[in-house]
PDB file of C-alpha atoms in Angstrom:
ATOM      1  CA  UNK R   1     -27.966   7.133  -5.646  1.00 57.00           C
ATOM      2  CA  UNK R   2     -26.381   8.444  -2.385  1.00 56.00           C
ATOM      3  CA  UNK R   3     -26.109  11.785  -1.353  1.00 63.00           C
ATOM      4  CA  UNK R   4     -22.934  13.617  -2.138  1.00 72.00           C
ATOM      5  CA  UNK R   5     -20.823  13.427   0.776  1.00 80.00           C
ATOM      6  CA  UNK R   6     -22.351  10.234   2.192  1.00 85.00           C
ATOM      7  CA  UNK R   7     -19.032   8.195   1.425  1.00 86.00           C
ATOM      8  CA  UNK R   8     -16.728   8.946   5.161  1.00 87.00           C
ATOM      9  CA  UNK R   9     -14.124   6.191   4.326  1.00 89.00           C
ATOM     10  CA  UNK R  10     -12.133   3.253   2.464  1.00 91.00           C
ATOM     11  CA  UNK R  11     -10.910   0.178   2.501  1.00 94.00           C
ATOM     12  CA  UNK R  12      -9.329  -2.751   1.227  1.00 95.00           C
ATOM     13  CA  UNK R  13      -8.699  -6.024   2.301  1.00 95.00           C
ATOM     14  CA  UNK R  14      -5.570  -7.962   0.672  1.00 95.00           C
ATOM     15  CA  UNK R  15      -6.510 -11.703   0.710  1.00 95.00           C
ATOM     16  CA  UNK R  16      -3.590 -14.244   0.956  1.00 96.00           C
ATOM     17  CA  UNK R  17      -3.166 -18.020   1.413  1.00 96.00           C
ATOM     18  CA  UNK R  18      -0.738 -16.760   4.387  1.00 96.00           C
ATOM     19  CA  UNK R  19      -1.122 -13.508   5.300  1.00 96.00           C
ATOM     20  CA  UNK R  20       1.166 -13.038   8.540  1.00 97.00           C
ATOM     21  CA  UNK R  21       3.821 -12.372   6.267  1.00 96.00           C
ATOM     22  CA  UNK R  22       2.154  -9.717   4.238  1.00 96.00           C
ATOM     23  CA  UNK R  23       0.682  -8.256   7.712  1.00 97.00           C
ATOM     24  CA  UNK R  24       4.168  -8.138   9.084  1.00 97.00           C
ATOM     25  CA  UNK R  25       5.496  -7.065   5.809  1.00 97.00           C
ATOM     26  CA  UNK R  26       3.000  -4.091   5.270  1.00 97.00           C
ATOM     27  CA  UNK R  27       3.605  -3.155   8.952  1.00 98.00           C
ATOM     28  CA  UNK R  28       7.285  -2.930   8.763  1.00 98.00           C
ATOM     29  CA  UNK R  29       6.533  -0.911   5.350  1.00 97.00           C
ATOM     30  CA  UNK R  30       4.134   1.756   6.134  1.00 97.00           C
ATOM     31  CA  UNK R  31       3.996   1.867  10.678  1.00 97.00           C
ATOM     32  CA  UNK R  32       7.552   4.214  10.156  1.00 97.00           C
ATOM     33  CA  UNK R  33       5.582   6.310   7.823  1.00 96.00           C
ATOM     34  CA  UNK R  34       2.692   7.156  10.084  1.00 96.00           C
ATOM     35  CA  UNK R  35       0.455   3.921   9.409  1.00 97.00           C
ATOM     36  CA  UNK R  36      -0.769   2.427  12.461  1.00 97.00           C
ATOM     37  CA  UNK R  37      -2.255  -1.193  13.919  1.00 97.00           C
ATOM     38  CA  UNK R  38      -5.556  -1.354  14.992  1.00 95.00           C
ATOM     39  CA  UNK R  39      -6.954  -4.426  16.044  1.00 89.00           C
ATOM     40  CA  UNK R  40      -7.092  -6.745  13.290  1.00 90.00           C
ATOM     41  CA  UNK R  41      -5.949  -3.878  10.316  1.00 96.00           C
ATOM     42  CA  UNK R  42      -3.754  -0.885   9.012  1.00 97.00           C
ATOM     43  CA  UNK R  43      -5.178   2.466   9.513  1.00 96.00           C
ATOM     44  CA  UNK R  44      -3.396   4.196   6.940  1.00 95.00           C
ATOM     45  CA  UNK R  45      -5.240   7.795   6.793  1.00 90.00           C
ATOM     46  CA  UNK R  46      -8.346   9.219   8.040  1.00 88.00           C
ATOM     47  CA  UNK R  47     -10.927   6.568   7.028  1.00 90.00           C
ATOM     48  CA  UNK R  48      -8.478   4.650   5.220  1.00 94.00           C
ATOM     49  CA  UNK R  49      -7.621   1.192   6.066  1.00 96.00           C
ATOM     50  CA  UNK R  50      -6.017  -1.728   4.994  1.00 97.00           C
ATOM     51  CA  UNK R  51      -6.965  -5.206   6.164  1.00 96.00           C
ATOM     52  CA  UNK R  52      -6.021  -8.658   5.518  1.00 96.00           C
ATOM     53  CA  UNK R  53      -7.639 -12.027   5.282  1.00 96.00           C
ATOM     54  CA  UNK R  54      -6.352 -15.525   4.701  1.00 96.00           C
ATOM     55  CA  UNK R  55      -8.022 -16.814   1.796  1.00 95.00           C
ATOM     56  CA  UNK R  56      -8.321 -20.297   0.086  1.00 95.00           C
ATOM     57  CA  UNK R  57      -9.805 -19.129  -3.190  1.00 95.00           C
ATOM     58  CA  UNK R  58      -6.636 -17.540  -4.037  1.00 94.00           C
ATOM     59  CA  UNK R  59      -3.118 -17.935  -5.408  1.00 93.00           C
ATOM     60  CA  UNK R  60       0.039 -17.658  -3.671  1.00 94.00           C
ATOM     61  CA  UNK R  61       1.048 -15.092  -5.413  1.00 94.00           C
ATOM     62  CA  UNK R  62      -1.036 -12.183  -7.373  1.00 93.00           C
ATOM     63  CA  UNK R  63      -1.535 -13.766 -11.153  1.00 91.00           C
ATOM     64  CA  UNK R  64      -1.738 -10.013 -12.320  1.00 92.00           C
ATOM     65  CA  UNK R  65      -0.670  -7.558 -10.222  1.00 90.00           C
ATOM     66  CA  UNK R  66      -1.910  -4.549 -11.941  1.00 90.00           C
ATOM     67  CA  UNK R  67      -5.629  -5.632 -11.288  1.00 90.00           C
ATOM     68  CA  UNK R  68      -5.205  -3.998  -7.823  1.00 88.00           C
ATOM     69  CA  UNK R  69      -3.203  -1.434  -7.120  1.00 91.00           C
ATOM     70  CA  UNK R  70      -2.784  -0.453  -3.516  1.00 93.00           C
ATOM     71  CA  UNK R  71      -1.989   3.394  -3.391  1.00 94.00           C
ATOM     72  CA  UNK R  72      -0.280   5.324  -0.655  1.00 94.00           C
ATOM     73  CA  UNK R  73      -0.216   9.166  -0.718  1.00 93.00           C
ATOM     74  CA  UNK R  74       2.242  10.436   1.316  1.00 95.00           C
ATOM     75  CA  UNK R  75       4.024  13.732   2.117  1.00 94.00           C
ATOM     76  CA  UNK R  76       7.646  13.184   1.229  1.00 95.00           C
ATOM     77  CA  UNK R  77       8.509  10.402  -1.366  1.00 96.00           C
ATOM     78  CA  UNK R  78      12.130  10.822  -1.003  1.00 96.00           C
ATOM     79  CA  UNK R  79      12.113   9.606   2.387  1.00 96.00           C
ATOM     80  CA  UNK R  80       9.363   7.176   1.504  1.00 97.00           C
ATOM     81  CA  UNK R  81      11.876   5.862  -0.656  1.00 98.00           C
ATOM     82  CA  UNK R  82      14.606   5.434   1.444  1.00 98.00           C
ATOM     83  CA  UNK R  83      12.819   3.643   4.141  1.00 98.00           C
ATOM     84  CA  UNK R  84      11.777   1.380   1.241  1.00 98.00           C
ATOM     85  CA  UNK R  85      15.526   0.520   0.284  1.00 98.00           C
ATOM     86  CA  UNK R  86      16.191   0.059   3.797  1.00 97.00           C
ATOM     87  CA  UNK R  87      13.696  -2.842   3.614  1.00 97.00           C
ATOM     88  CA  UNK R  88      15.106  -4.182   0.233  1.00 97.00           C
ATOM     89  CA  UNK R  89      11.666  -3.839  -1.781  1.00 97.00           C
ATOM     90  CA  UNK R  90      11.398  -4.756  -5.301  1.00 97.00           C
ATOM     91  CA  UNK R  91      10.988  -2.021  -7.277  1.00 98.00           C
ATOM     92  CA  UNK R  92       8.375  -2.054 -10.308  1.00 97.00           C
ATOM     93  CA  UNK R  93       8.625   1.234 -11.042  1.00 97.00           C
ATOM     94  CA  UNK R  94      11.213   3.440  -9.231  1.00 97.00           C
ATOM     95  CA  UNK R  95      10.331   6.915  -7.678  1.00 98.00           C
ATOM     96  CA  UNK R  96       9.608   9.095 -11.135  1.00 97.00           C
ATOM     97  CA  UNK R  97       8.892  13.170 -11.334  1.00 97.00           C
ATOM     98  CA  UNK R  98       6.405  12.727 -13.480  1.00 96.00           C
ATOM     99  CA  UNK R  99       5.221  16.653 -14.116  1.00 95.00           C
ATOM    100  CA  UNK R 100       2.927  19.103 -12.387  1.00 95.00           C
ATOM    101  CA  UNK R 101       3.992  18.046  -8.924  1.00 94.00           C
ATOM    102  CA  UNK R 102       3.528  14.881  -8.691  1.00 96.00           C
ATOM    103  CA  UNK R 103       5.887  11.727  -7.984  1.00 97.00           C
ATOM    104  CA  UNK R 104       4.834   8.251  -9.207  1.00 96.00           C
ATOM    105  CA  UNK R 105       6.341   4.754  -7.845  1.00 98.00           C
ATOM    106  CA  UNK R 106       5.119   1.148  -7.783  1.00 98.00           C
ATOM    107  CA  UNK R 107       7.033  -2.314  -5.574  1.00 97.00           C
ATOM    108  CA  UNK R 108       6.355  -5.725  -4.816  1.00 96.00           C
ATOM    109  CA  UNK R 109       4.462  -7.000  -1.478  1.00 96.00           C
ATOM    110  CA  UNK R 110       5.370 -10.536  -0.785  1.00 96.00           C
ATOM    111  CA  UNK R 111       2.383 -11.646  -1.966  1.00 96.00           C
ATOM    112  CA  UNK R 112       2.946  -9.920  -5.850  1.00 96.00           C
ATOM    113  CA  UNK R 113       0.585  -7.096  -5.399  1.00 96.00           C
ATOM    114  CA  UNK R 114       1.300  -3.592  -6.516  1.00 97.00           C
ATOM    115  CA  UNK R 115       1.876  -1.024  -3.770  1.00 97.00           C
ATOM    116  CA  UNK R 116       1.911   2.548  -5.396  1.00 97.00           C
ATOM    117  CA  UNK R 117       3.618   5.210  -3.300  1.00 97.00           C
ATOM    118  CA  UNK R 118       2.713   8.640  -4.858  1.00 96.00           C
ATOM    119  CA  UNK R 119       3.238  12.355  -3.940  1.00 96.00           C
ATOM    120  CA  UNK R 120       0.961  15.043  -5.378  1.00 94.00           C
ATOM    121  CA  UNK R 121       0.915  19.067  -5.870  1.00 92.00           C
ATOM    122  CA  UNK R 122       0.552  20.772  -2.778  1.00 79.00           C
ATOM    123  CA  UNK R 123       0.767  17.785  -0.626  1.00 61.00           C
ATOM    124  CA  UNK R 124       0.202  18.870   3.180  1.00 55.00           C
TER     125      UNK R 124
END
C-alpha cells in the first residue's frame, strides 16, 4: 500500500473513434472557465487533466453513459451554466440545489459521456 499522500494528481483519458470533435468540444466547454491546453490534453486543476485518444475498440457513442462520469468542480455554477447554454449543451440533469451547499448538474459531450459540473460548500 502507498503512503498517504503519495497520490499528487489525476487523470482521465476520453477515448473516441474521432476525437477532434470532442477535443474541440471540451475546449470550447471548459478553456472560458479556466481550463487550459497543454500539449496534447486539458489541464483542468492542479494535477488534474483530461486527455483524449482515438480509439478503435470503441463505439461512436458511449453505450452507457453513467459508467464514467467526468466531474468538474467549479466556483460559480450559475455562470458555469450560462456559458453552457451559450454552447447549446444537452442537459441530463439541469443545475439542482441539492442541500448543504452544494449544486449538482450532468450534459452530453458529443461523444454521449456524462460531464458533471458541481459546486460544493465553501467552494474557494
Amino acid at each position: 500500500m502507498a503512503a498517504p499522500g503519495n497520490i499528487n494528481g489525476l487523470g482521465i483519458i476520453l477515448g473516441s473513434t474521432d476525437p477532434e470533435p470532442l477535443i474541440d468540444w471540451y475546449r470550447a466547454a471548459l478553456e472560458p472557465l479556466g481550463a487550459r491546453w497543454e500539449g496534447h490534453m486539458l489541464v483542468v486543476g492542479q494535477q488534474a487533466i483530461i486527455g483524449f485518444d482515438r480509439r478503435d475498440d470503441v463505439a461512436e457513442k458511449a453505450a452507457e453513459p453513467g459508467r464514467h462520469l467526468v466531474n468538474i468542480m467549479v466556483r460559480d455554477i450559475r455562470a458555469a451554466e450560462k456559458h453552457f447554454n451559450s454552447l447549446g449543451v444537452t442537459w441530463v440533469r439541469p443545475v439542482e440545489d441539492t442541500g448543504g451547499g452544494w449544486f449538482f448538474s450532468t450534459l452530453l459531450d458529443p461523444d454521449g459521456n456524462y460531464l458533471q459540473v458541481l459546486q460544493g460548500p465553501g467552494t474557494p
